[in-house]
GROMACS .gro file of C-alpha atoms in nm:
model
  188
    1MET     CA    1 -21.268 -10.286  11.729
    2LYS     CA    2 -21.448 -10.325  12.010
    3GLY     CA    3 -21.237 -10.349  12.328
    4SER     CA    4 -20.922 -10.294  12.140
    5PRO     CA    5 -20.675  -9.948  12.268
    6LEU     CA    6 -20.793  -9.751  11.924
    7ALA     CA    7 -21.169  -9.725  12.055
    8SER     CA    8 -21.045  -9.663  12.400
    9LEU     CA    9 -20.830  -9.412  12.217
   10TRP     CA   10 -21.191  -9.250  11.971
   11MET     CA   11 -21.390  -9.238  12.327
   12VAL     CA   12 -21.134  -9.034  12.465
   13VAL     CA   13 -21.158  -8.801  12.131
   14ALA     CA   14 -21.520  -8.774  12.112
   15SER     CA   15 -21.485  -8.658  12.519
   16ALA     CA   16 -21.289  -8.393  12.425
   17LEU     CA   17 -21.470  -8.303  12.153
   18PHE     CA   18 -21.799  -8.229  12.387
   19ALA     CA   19 -21.651  -8.105  12.627
   20CYS     CA   20 -21.540  -7.776  12.356
   21MET     CA   21 -21.916  -7.781  12.166
   22GLY     CA   22 -21.988  -7.716  12.477
   23ALA     CA   23 -21.670  -7.444  12.589
   24CYS     CA   24 -21.847  -7.311  12.233
   25VAL     CA   25 -22.206  -7.257  12.325
   26LYS     CA   26 -22.077  -7.144  12.625
   27LEU     CA   27 -21.848  -6.853  12.440
   28GLY     CA   28 -22.093  -6.821  12.123
   29ALA     CA   29 -22.433  -6.782  12.389
   30SER     CA   30 -22.355  -6.384  12.379
   31HIS     CA   31 -22.397  -6.349  11.988
   32PHE     CA   32 -22.650  -6.698  11.940
   33SER     CA   33 -22.955  -6.854  12.063
   34ALA     CA   34 -23.005  -7.138  12.173
   35ALA     CA   35 -23.156  -7.295  11.870
   36GLU     CA   36 -22.936  -7.048  11.606
   37LEU     CA   37 -22.695  -7.283  11.847
   38VAL     CA   38 -22.900  -7.641  11.778
   39PHE     CA   39 -22.952  -7.506  11.422
   40TRP     CA   40 -22.591  -7.504  11.325
   41ARG     CA   41 -22.448  -7.852  11.572
   42GLY     CA   42 -22.717  -7.968  11.327
   43PHE     CA   43 -22.676  -7.794  10.997
   44VAL     CA   44 -22.263  -7.904  11.038
   45ALA     CA   45 -22.256  -8.279  11.076
   46LEU     CA   46 -22.591  -8.325  10.782
   47VAL     CA   47 -22.310  -8.189  10.511
   48LEU     CA   48 -22.040  -8.383  10.679
   49ILE     CA   49 -22.280  -8.685  10.678
   50GLY     CA   50 -22.460  -8.636  10.325
   51ALA     CA   51 -22.090  -8.575  10.207
   52TYR     CA   52 -22.008  -8.990  10.333
   53VAL     CA   53 -22.392  -9.068  10.230
   54PHE     CA   54 -22.377  -8.953   9.908
   55CYS     CA   55 -21.955  -9.114   9.857
   56SER     CA   56 -22.078  -9.442   9.972
   57GLY     CA   57 -22.336  -9.463   9.792
   58ASN     CA   58 -22.574  -9.582  10.071
   59THR     CA   59 -22.973  -9.451  10.133
   60VAL     CA   60 -23.126  -9.240  10.421
   61ALA     CA   61 -23.478  -9.407  10.363
   62THR     CA   62 -23.553  -9.668  10.664
   63PRO     CA   63 -23.904  -9.832  10.690
   64LEU     CA   64 -23.784  -9.730  11.072
   65TRP     CA   65 -23.915  -9.289  11.053
   66ARG     CA   66 -24.132  -9.345  11.338
   67THR     CA   67 -23.873  -9.418  11.498
   68HIS     CA   68 -23.640  -9.213  11.409
   69LEU     CA   69 -23.862  -8.867  11.409
   70SER     CA   70 -23.913  -8.970  11.797
   71ARG     CA   71 -23.520  -9.023  11.841
   72SER     CA   72 -23.438  -8.686  11.585
   73LEU     CA   73 -23.781  -8.480  11.748
   74SER     CA   74 -23.642  -8.588  12.142
   75GLY     CA   75 -23.310  -8.573  12.104
   76PHE     CA   76 -23.343  -8.198  11.905
   77VAL     CA   77 -23.531  -8.054  12.186
   78SER     CA   78 -23.295  -8.223  12.529
   79LEU     CA   79 -23.007  -8.040  12.286
   80VAL     CA   80 -23.199  -7.731  12.294
   81LEU     CA   81 -23.211  -7.742  12.702
   82TYR     CA   82 -22.934  -7.815  12.762
   83PHE     CA   83 -22.789  -7.536  12.538
   84LEU     CA   84 -23.022  -7.256  12.746
   85ALA     CA   85 -22.880  -7.485  13.114
   86ILE     CA   86 -22.552  -7.438  12.907
   87THR     CA   87 -22.622  -7.007  12.853
   88THR     CA   88 -22.791  -6.931  13.204
   89LEU     CA   89 -22.542  -7.234  13.416
   90PRO     CA   90 -22.215  -7.257  13.483
   91LEU     CA   91 -22.066  -7.473  13.232
   92ALA     CA   92 -21.978  -7.767  13.533
   93THR     CA   93 -22.337  -7.713  13.650
   94ALA     CA   94 -22.534  -7.762  13.361
   95VAL     CA   95 -22.277  -8.036  13.243
   96THR     CA   96 -22.289  -8.207  13.575
   97LEU     CA   97 -22.724  -8.228  13.480
   98SER     CA   98 -22.685  -8.322  13.152
   99TYR     CA   99 -22.508  -8.669  13.287
  100THR     CA  100 -22.827  -8.733  13.502
  101SER     CA  101 -22.944  -8.849  13.175
  102PRO     CA  102 -22.895  -9.268  13.253
  103LEU     CA  103 -23.057  -9.214  13.576
  104TRP     CA  104 -23.377  -9.041  13.351
  105LEU     CA  105 -23.360  -9.374  13.152
  106ALA     CA  106 -23.272  -9.607  13.412
  107ALA     CA  107 -23.641  -9.538  13.537
  108LEU     CA  108 -23.814  -9.498  13.189
  109VAL     CA  109 -23.736  -9.795  13.087
  110ALA     CA  110 -23.879  -9.956  13.425
  111VAL     CA  111 -24.166  -9.734  13.356
  112LEU     CA  112 -24.163  -9.726  12.917
  113ALA     CA  113 -24.015 -10.112  12.862
  114HIS     CA  114 -24.271 -10.228  13.162
  115GLU     CA  115 -23.893 -10.399  13.329
  116ARG     CA  116 -23.928 -10.521  13.647
  117PHE     CA  117 -23.701 -10.340  13.897
  118ARG     CA  118 -23.569 -10.429  14.180
  119PRO     CA  119 -23.623 -10.182  14.546
  120ALA     CA  120 -23.190 -10.207  14.493
  121ILE     CA  121 -23.208 -10.031  14.115
  122TRP     CA  122 -23.439  -9.801  14.273
  123GLY     CA  123 -23.226  -9.723  14.564
  124ALA     CA  124 -22.894  -9.690  14.379
  125LEU     CA  125 -23.174  -9.446  14.108
  126THR     CA  126 -23.242  -9.235  14.422
  127LEU     CA  127 -22.882  -9.197  14.525
  128GLY     CA  128 -22.746  -9.096  14.221
  129MET     CA  129 -23.020  -8.790  14.177
  130LEU     CA  130 -22.952  -8.758  14.585
  131GLY     CA  131 -22.540  -8.717  14.466
  132VAL     CA  132 -22.613  -8.517  14.207
  133ALA     CA  133 -22.777  -8.286  14.420
  134LEU     CA  134 -22.499  -8.290  14.661
  135LEU     CA  135 -22.230  -8.234  14.405
  136LEU     CA  136 -22.489  -7.885  14.293
  137LYS     CA  137 -22.609  -7.786  14.663
  138PRO     CA  138 -22.272  -7.524  14.700
  139ALA     CA  139 -22.333  -7.396  14.333
  140LEU     CA  140 -22.823  -7.416  14.352
  141ALA     CA  141 -22.737  -7.147  14.601
  142HIS     CA  142 -22.617  -6.910  14.282
  143ILE     CA  143 -22.772  -7.030  14.051
  144PRO     CA  144 -23.105  -6.983  13.830
  145LEU     CA  145 -23.341  -7.282  13.931
  146TYR     CA  146 -23.524  -7.204  13.572
  147GLY     CA  147 -23.128  -7.325  13.442
  148ALA     CA  148 -23.106  -7.624  13.681
  149GLY     CA  149 -23.475  -7.708  13.519
  150PHE     CA  150 -23.355  -7.665  13.191
  151GLY     CA  151 -23.056  -7.949  13.263
  152LEU     CA  152 -23.275  -8.184  13.416
  153ILE     CA  153 -23.555  -8.186  13.201
  154GLY     CA  154 -23.293  -8.192  12.894
  155ALA     CA  155 -23.119  -8.486  13.017
  156ALA     CA  156 -23.497  -8.667  13.156
  157ILE     CA  157 -23.588  -8.631  12.745
  158ALA     CA  158 -23.249  -8.695  12.583
  159ALA     CA  159 -23.321  -9.053  12.817
  160LEU     CA  160 -23.624  -9.104  12.583
  161ALA     CA  161 -23.429  -8.966  12.306
  162TYR     CA  162 -23.107  -9.300  12.419
  163LEU     CA  163 -23.450  -9.534  12.454
  164ASN     CA  164 -23.511  -9.491  12.084
  165VAL     CA  165 -23.128  -9.535  12.018
  166ARG     CA  166 -23.186  -9.862  12.222
  167LYS     CA  167 -23.460  -9.908  11.978
  168LEU     CA  168 -23.312  -9.842  11.611
  169GLY     CA  169 -22.989 -10.076  11.722
  170GLU     CA  170 -23.184 -10.313  11.780
  171ALA     CA  171 -23.318 -10.341  11.458
  172GLY     CA  172 -23.017 -10.289  11.266
  173GLU     CA  173 -22.959  -9.922  11.191
  174PRO     CA  174 -22.673  -9.825  11.066
  175GLU     CA  175 -22.612  -9.537  11.340
  176TRP     CA  176 -22.430  -9.301  11.077
  177ARG     CA  177 -22.868  -9.276  10.927
  178THR     CA  178 -22.915  -9.213  11.261
  179VAL     CA  179 -22.723  -8.928  11.295
  180PHE     CA  180 -22.824  -8.796  10.939
  181TRP     CA  181 -23.240  -8.846  11.070
  182PHE     CA  182 -23.137  -8.630  11.382
  183SER     CA  183 -22.885  -8.359  11.220
  184LEU     CA  184 -23.172  -8.254  10.973
  185ILE     CA  185 -23.457  -8.266  11.224
  186CYS     CA  186 -23.164  -8.022  11.411
  187ALA     CA  187 -23.061  -7.788  11.117
  188ALA     CA  188 -23.429  -7.822  10.966
   0.00000   0.00000   0.00000
């Protein structure tokens, strides 16, 4: 399926669903806290994935429980911070800040995985962050800085979660198991 038109369609559907999630979080924030919204997001996913696991006869047991726990906890904290950013900032601003996670991921890979980057890559990462700052410059004058902090710190912590997803993928863990454990932590 990789590279097929169907894969592209699924990417468009996923993007639309993430946009809907952001809008629902923005609307739901007037009635629920960010932690409650994360709980319900995790609970619904847990029920759906749990049904899949039950019907398929698969098991959620794994020898990589420490990596799953690290991924799930960092993903949970990141999601709470992202939802806090959505509740305190305009939706577009919160989403823009969350899109800095690939920049944080590249920096984390260099630092934590001891991978050497050429100065040009560090320059590109710096330019990427400056680009985000320029995009936000008109909005920065009118938003609470703590909201921007939620968004940036959440994106940085999301990079930790992505690093653990990479480790789980390299170890051969199925995606559904990674999502199951993340959903369980969010709904706990």
